[in-house]
Amino acid sequence: MPAKSAAKVNLADVAALAGVSAPTVSKVINGRDDVADATRARVQDALGKLGYESPAQRRSKSSGPALVDLVFHGLHSSYSLEVMSGIVECAAEEGVEIVLSGVKPAKLRSVDHEQWSQRLAESGRKGLIFVTSVVTAGQLESFRRRNIPVVVIDPLSPPGSGYVSIGATNWAGGKAATEHLLGLGHRKIAFLGGPEAVECSVARLHGYLAALRANNLPANPDYILPGRFNRDSGVAGARQLLALEDPPTAIFAANDVIALGVLDEARRQGIRVPEQLSVVGFDGTDLTEQSVPRLTSVAQPLQEMGWAALRTVLRLAKGETLESNHVELATRLVVRDSTAPPEG
């Protein structure tokens, strides 16, 4: 007897293979949480073996190209635009359409993720990409139950084990930035970070600390300030650092926008960059070429991160097994005009 096509496989077929009732299969397909984990696993295994597709998935296939949702916590930064550019270019090559939304972190936390994931499942979405967003373990679990692949680019807060993420070598980038300043002769180097709980900022701080340790230099706690990834944070941080009795001769900022705030405050105080103060940013966005002076920065492969995220979602949607749940793409230091040896 010829094998059934995915379109002809029904709930009874899946139930028979999994050794459960058809209503139980329906609960699993619809993401209900009143199913034991072992039972859910058997049903999901049977769904995969039989290639079962829900009516919504079949309608989605016949009605047009695959859709992937893309969620940013903010759409107005150069970082976001470059990541989005990579995703959109990859989507064009793969014949995928992107549904874009910008959701503030507070609103994202309050969203009813069960309703959200169910709506995406019913519309036959191929997957979901979060960019620099706060994603909870509960949200990821609701998407997993409905077989919606999720990939997170630079998560602001790790949602726990088992999630798939794309990022850059933040620790290595932080170390490279600090080593560059040390190589110029700086010994009083400050770090202006993002929020203390944000994973990428913490990794950049640890890279900074590792470079100091490797050069037998103690970390001065007065030189390490957390903040936010915005220009005002750079202004405020630079003002506090430059008011110290023994101010730093160089500042490593955790992103380019913070570094621009440092340049603003240095200009306001009449401090010449790089002659009196060296400044390094992180991200390598187009802002680095537009600033005065042009900003030395650790460049992230932002477009490549977008490509990698979409291709990973599509692989997961096909049921492929990933080599690793966490992919880090290499950063590189780009030296421009904002760094020089210290005076004297």
Coordinates of C-alpha atoms in Angstrom, one line a residue:
M1 CA 0.0 0.0 0.0
P2 CA 1.5 3.4 -0.9
A3 CA 2.4 5.7 1.9
K4 CA 0.0 8.5 2.6
S5 CA 0.9 12.0 1.6
A6 CA 1.2 14.7 4.3
A7 CA -2.1 16.1 3.2
K8 CA -3.9 12.8 3.7
V9 CA -2.4 11.9 7.1
N10 CA -5.1 12.5 9.8
L11 CA -5.2 12.7 13.5
A12 CA -6.2 9.0 13.8
D13 CA -3.1 8.0 11.9
V14 CA -0.9 10.0 14.3
A15 CA -2.8 8.7 17.3
A16 CA -2.4 5.1 16.3
L17 CA 1.4 5.5 15.8
A18 CA 1.8 7.3 19.1
G19 CA -0.5 5.0 21.1
V20 CA -2.7 7.8 22.3
S21 CA -6.2 9.2 21.5
A22 CA -7.0 11.6 18.7
P23 CA -8.1 14.3 21.2
T24 CA -4.6 14.0 22.8
V25 CA -3.0 14.6 19.4
S26 CA -5.2 17.6 18.9
K27 CA -4.1 19.0 22.2
V28 CA -0.5 18.7 21.3
I29 CA -1.0 20.3 17.9
N30 CA -2.8 23.2 19.5
G31 CA -0.2 23.7 22.1
R32 CA -2.3 22.8 25.1
D33 CA -0.2 22.3 28.3
D34 CA -2.4 19.6 29.9
V35 CA -0.4 16.8 28.2
A36 CA 2.4 14.9 29.9
D37 CA 5.9 15.6 28.6
A38 CA 6.5 12.0 27.7
T39 CA 3.2 11.8 25.8
R40 CA 3.8 15.0 24.0
A41 CA 7.2 13.7 22.9
R42 CA 5.6 10.5 21.4
V43 CA 3.0 12.6 19.6
Q44 CA 5.6 15.0 18.2
D45 CA 7.7 12.1 17.1
A46 CA 4.7 10.6 15.3
L47 CA 3.8 13.9 13.7
G48 CA 7.4 14.2 12.3
K49 CA 7.5 10.6 11.1
L50 CA 4.2 10.8 9.3
G51 CA 4.8 14.3 8.0
Y52 CA 1.5 15.5 9.4
E53 CA 0.5 19.0 8.3
S54 CA -2.5 20.9 9.9
P55 CA -5.1 22.5 7.6
A56 CA -3.6 25.9 8.4
Q57 CA -0.2 24.7 7.3
R58 CA -1.5 23.3 4.1
R59 CA -3.4 26.5 3.4
S60 CA -0.3 28.5 4.0
K61 CA 1.7 26.4 1.5
S62 CA -0.9 26.8 -1.2
S63 CA -1.6 30.5 -0.6
G64 CA 1.9 32.0 -1.2
P65 CA 5.5 32.2 0.0
A66 CA 6.6 31.2 3.5
L67 CA 6.2 33.8 6.2
V68 CA 8.7 34.5 9.1
D69 CA 8.0 37.0 11.9
L70 CA 10.7 39.4 12.9
V71 CA 10.5 41.2 16.2
F72 CA 12.7 44.1 17.3
H73 CA 12.7 45.9 20.6
G74 CA 13.4 49.1 18.6
L75 CA 13.6 49.9 14.9
H76 CA 15.4 53.2 14.9
S77 CA 19.0 52.3 15.4
S78 CA 21.7 51.6 12.9
Y79 CA 22.3 48.2 14.5
S80 CA 18.7 47.2 13.9
L81 CA 18.7 48.5 10.3
E82 CA 21.8 46.5 9.4
V83 CA 20.6 43.3 11.0
M84 CA 17.2 43.8 9.2
S85 CA 19.1 44.4 5.9
G86 CA 20.8 41.0 6.2
I87 CA 17.5 39.2 7.0
V88 CA 15.6 40.9 4.1
E89 CA 18.4 40.0 1.6
C90 CA 18.4 36.4 2.8
A91 CA 14.6 36.3 2.6
A92 CA 14.7 37.5 -1.0
E93 CA 17.2 34.7 -1.9
E94 CA 15.2 32.0 -0.1
G95 CA 11.8 33.1 -1.4
V96 CA 10.5 34.0 2.1
E97 CA 8.5 37.0 3.2
I98 CA 9.1 38.8 6.4
V99 CA 6.5 40.2 8.8
L100 CA 8.1 43.0 10.8
S101 CA 7.1 44.4 14.2
G102 CA 8.8 46.6 16.8
V103 CA 7.8 45.8 20.4
K104 CA 9.1 47.6 23.5
P105 CA 10.5 45.2 26.1
A106 CA 7.8 46.0 28.7
K107 CA 5.0 45.3 26.2
L108 CA 6.7 42.1 25.0
R109 CA 6.8 40.8 28.5
S110 CA 3.0 41.5 29.0
V111 CA 1.9 39.9 25.7
D112 CA -0.3 36.8 26.1
H113 CA 2.2 34.4 24.5
E114 CA -0.2 31.5 24.3
Q115 CA -2.6 33.5 22.1
W116 CA 0.3 34.9 20.1
S117 CA 1.9 31.5 19.4
Q118 CA -1.5 30.0 18.6
R119 CA -2.2 32.8 16.1
L120 CA 1.2 32.2 14.4
A121 CA 0.5 28.5 14.3
E122 CA -2.9 29.0 12.7
S123 CA -1.4 31.3 10.1
G124 CA 1.2 28.7 9.2
R125 CA 4.3 30.8 10.1
K126 CA 7.6 29.1 9.4
G127 CA 9.3 30.7 12.4
L128 CA 10.1 33.7 14.5
I129 CA 13.2 35.8 14.9
F130 CA 13.7 38.1 18.0
V131 CA 16.4 40.8 17.7
T132 CA 17.9 42.2 21.0
S133 CA 14.7 41.4 22.8
V134 CA 13.8 40.1 26.2
V135 CA 12.4 36.6 25.6
T136 CA 11.1 34.5 28.5
A137 CA 11.3 30.8 28.9
G138 CA 7.5 30.7 29.0
Q139 CA 7.3 32.4 25.6
L140 CA 9.8 30.0 24.1
E141 CA 7.9 27.0 25.5
S142 CA 4.6 28.2 24.0
F143 CA 6.2 28.4 20.6
R144 CA 7.9 25.1 21.0
R145 CA 4.7 23.3 21.8
R146 CA 3.2 24.6 18.5
N147 CA 6.3 23.6 16.5
I148 CA 7.2 27.3 15.7
P149 CA 11.0 27.6 15.4
V150 CA 12.5 30.6 17.3
V151 CA 15.9 32.2 16.9
V152 CA 17.1 35.0 19.1
I153 CA 19.8 37.5 17.9
D154 CA 21.7 39.1 20.8
P155 CA 19.2 38.3 23.5
L156 CA 19.1 41.1 26.1
S157 CA 18.5 38.4 28.8
P158 CA 19.2 34.7 28.3
P159 CA 15.8 32.8 28.6
G160 CA 17.5 29.6 29.8
S161 CA 18.8 26.5 28.2
G162 CA 17.6 25.1 24.9
Y163 CA 17.1 28.3 23.0
V164 CA 18.8 29.0 19.7
S165 CA 20.8 32.2 19.5
I166 CA 23.0 34.1 17.0
G167 CA 25.6 36.6 18.2
A168 CA 29.1 37.9 17.8
T169 CA 32.3 37.2 19.8
N170 CA 31.6 39.9 22.3
W171 CA 34.2 38.7 24.8
A172 CA 36.9 38.6 22.1
G173 CA 35.8 42.0 20.8
G174 CA 36.0 43.6 24.2
K175 CA 39.4 42.2 24.8
A176 CA 40.6 43.4 21.3
A177 CA 39.3 46.9 22.0
T178 CA 41.1 47.1 25.3
E179 CA 44.3 45.6 23.9
H180 CA 44.3 48.2 21.2
L181 CA 44.3 51.0 23.8
L182 CA 46.9 49.2 25.9
G183 CA 49.1 48.9 22.8
L184 CA 48.9 52.7 22.3
G185 CA 50.3 53.1 25.8
H186 CA 47.0 53.8 27.8
R187 CA 46.9 52.5 31.3
K188 CA 43.9 54.4 32.6
I189 CA 41.1 52.8 30.5
A190 CA 37.5 53.1 31.5
F191 CA 34.5 50.9 30.4
L192 CA 31.0 52.4 29.8
G193 CA 28.6 49.5 29.5
G194 CA 25.0 48.8 28.9
P195 CA 22.6 47.4 31.5
E196 CA 24.3 45.1 34.0
A197 CA 22.1 42.2 33.2
V198 CA 22.4 42.3 29.4
E199 CA 24.5 39.3 28.2
C200 CA 26.4 41.0 25.4
S201 CA 27.5 44.0 27.6
V202 CA 28.6 41.6 30.3
A203 CA 30.7 39.7 27.8
R204 CA 32.3 42.9 26.5
L205 CA 33.1 43.9 30.1
H206 CA 34.7 40.5 30.8
G207 CA 36.9 40.9 27.7
Y208 CA 38.0 44.3 28.9
L209 CA 38.9 42.8 32.3
A210 CA 40.7 39.9 30.7
A211 CA 42.9 42.3 28.7
L212 CA 43.8 44.3 31.9
R213 CA 44.6 41.1 33.8
A214 CA 46.8 39.8 30.9
N215 CA 48.8 43.1 31.3
N216 CA 49.0 42.9 35.1
L217 CA 46.8 45.9 35.5
P218 CA 44.2 46.1 38.3
A219 CA 40.7 47.1 37.3
N220 CA 39.7 50.5 38.8
P221 CA 36.1 50.2 40.0
D222 CA 35.7 54.0 39.4
Y223 CA 36.4 53.4 35.8
I224 CA 33.6 50.8 35.2
L225 CA 30.1 52.2 34.8
P226 CA 26.9 50.4 33.6
G227 CA 24.3 52.4 31.7
R228 CA 22.0 52.1 28.8
F229 CA 22.7 51.6 25.0
N230 CA 22.0 55.2 24.2
R231 CA 23.7 58.5 23.6
D232 CA 22.5 60.1 26.9
S233 CA 24.2 57.3 28.8
G234 CA 27.5 58.1 27.0
V235 CA 27.2 61.7 27.9
A236 CA 26.4 61.0 31.6
G237 CA 29.1 58.4 31.9
A238 CA 31.8 60.5 30.3
R239 CA 30.8 63.4 32.5
Q240 CA 31.2 61.2 35.6
L241 CA 34.5 59.7 34.5
L242 CA 36.1 63.0 33.4
A243 CA 35.2 64.6 36.8
L244 CA 37.3 62.1 38.7
E245 CA 40.4 63.3 40.4
D246 CA 42.4 60.9 38.2
P247 CA 40.3 60.7 35.0
P248 CA 40.9 58.0 32.4
T249 CA 42.9 58.7 29.2
A250 CA 40.8 56.3 27.2
I251 CA 37.2 55.1 27.2
F252 CA 35.9 51.8 25.8
A253 CA 32.1 52.1 25.2
A254 CA 29.9 49.0 24.9
N255 CA 28.3 50.3 21.7
D256 CA 28.8 53.0 19.1
V257 CA 25.9 55.1 20.3
I258 CA 27.3 55.3 23.9
A259 CA 30.7 56.3 22.3
L260 CA 29.0 59.1 20.3
G261 CA 27.7 60.4 23.7
V262 CA 31.3 60.3 25.0
L263 CA 32.4 62.4 22.0
D264 CA 29.6 64.9 22.6
E265 CA 30.6 65.4 26.3
A266 CA 34.3 65.6 25.4
R267 CA 33.5 68.3 22.8
R268 CA 31.3 70.2 25.3
Q269 CA 34.2 70.2 27.9
G270 CA 36.8 71.2 25.2
I271 CA 38.7 67.9 25.5
R272 CA 40.4 67.0 22.3
V273 CA 39.8 63.5 20.9
P274 CA 42.1 61.6 20.4
E275 CA 44.9 63.8 21.7
Q276 CA 43.6 64.1 25.2
L277 CA 41.1 61.2 25.3
S278 CA 40.8 58.1 23.1
V279 CA 37.4 56.5 22.5
V280 CA 36.5 53.1 21.2
G281 CA 32.9 51.9 20.4
F282 CA 31.4 48.5 19.6
D283 CA 29.1 47.4 16.7
G284 CA 30.8 49.0 13.7
T285 CA 27.7 50.7 12.4
D286 CA 27.7 53.4 9.7
L287 CA 27.8 55.9 12.6
T288 CA 31.5 55.2 13.0
E289 CA 32.2 56.9 9.6
Q290 CA 29.9 59.8 10.2
S291 CA 31.2 60.9 13.6
V292 CA 33.9 63.6 14.2
P293 CA 36.5 62.2 14.6
R294 CA 35.7 58.9 12.9
L295 CA 35.2 56.3 15.6
T296 CA 37.5 53.4 16.2
S297 CA 35.1 50.5 16.8
V298 CA 34.8 46.7 17.2
A299 CA 32.7 45.7 14.1
Q300 CA 30.0 43.1 14.4
P301 CA 29.0 41.2 11.3
L302 CA 25.5 42.5 11.6
Q303 CA 24.2 41.6 8.2
E304 CA 25.7 38.2 8.4
M305 CA 24.0 37.7 11.8
G306 CA 20.7 38.4 10.0
W307 CA 21.4 35.9 7.3
A308 CA 22.4 33.3 9.8
A309 CA 19.3 33.8 11.9
L310 CA 16.9 33.4 9.0
R311 CA 18.7 30.4 7.5
T312 CA 18.7 28.8 11.0
V313 CA 14.9 29.3 11.3
L314 CA 14.4 27.7 7.9
R315 CA 16.5 24.7 8.8
L316 CA 14.6 24.2 12.0
A317 CA 11.3 24.5 10.1
K318 CA 12.5 21.6 7.9
G319 CA 13.2 19.5 10.9
E320 CA 17.0 19.6 10.6
T321 CA 19.3 19.1 13.6
L322 CA 21.6 22.0 14.3
E323 CA 25.3 21.5 15.0
S324 CA 25.0 24.0 17.9
N325 CA 22.2 26.0 19.5
H326 CA 24.6 29.0 19.9
V327 CA 26.4 30.6 16.9
E328 CA 29.0 33.3 17.4
L329 CA 30.3 35.2 14.4
A330 CA 33.7 36.8 14.6
T331 CA 34.2 40.5 15.4
R332 CA 37.0 42.7 14.1
L333 CA 38.6 45.9 15.4
V334 CA 38.5 48.7 12.9
V335 CA 40.9 51.5 13.8
R336 CA 39.9 55.0 12.7
D337 CA 40.6 58.5 14.1
S338 CA 39.3 58.5 17.7
T339 CA 42.3 56.6 19.2
A340 CA 45.9 57.7 19.7
P341 CA 48.7 57.4 22.3
P342 CA 48.1 59.4 25.5
E343 CA 49.7 62.8 25.8
G344 CA 52.9 63.0 27.7

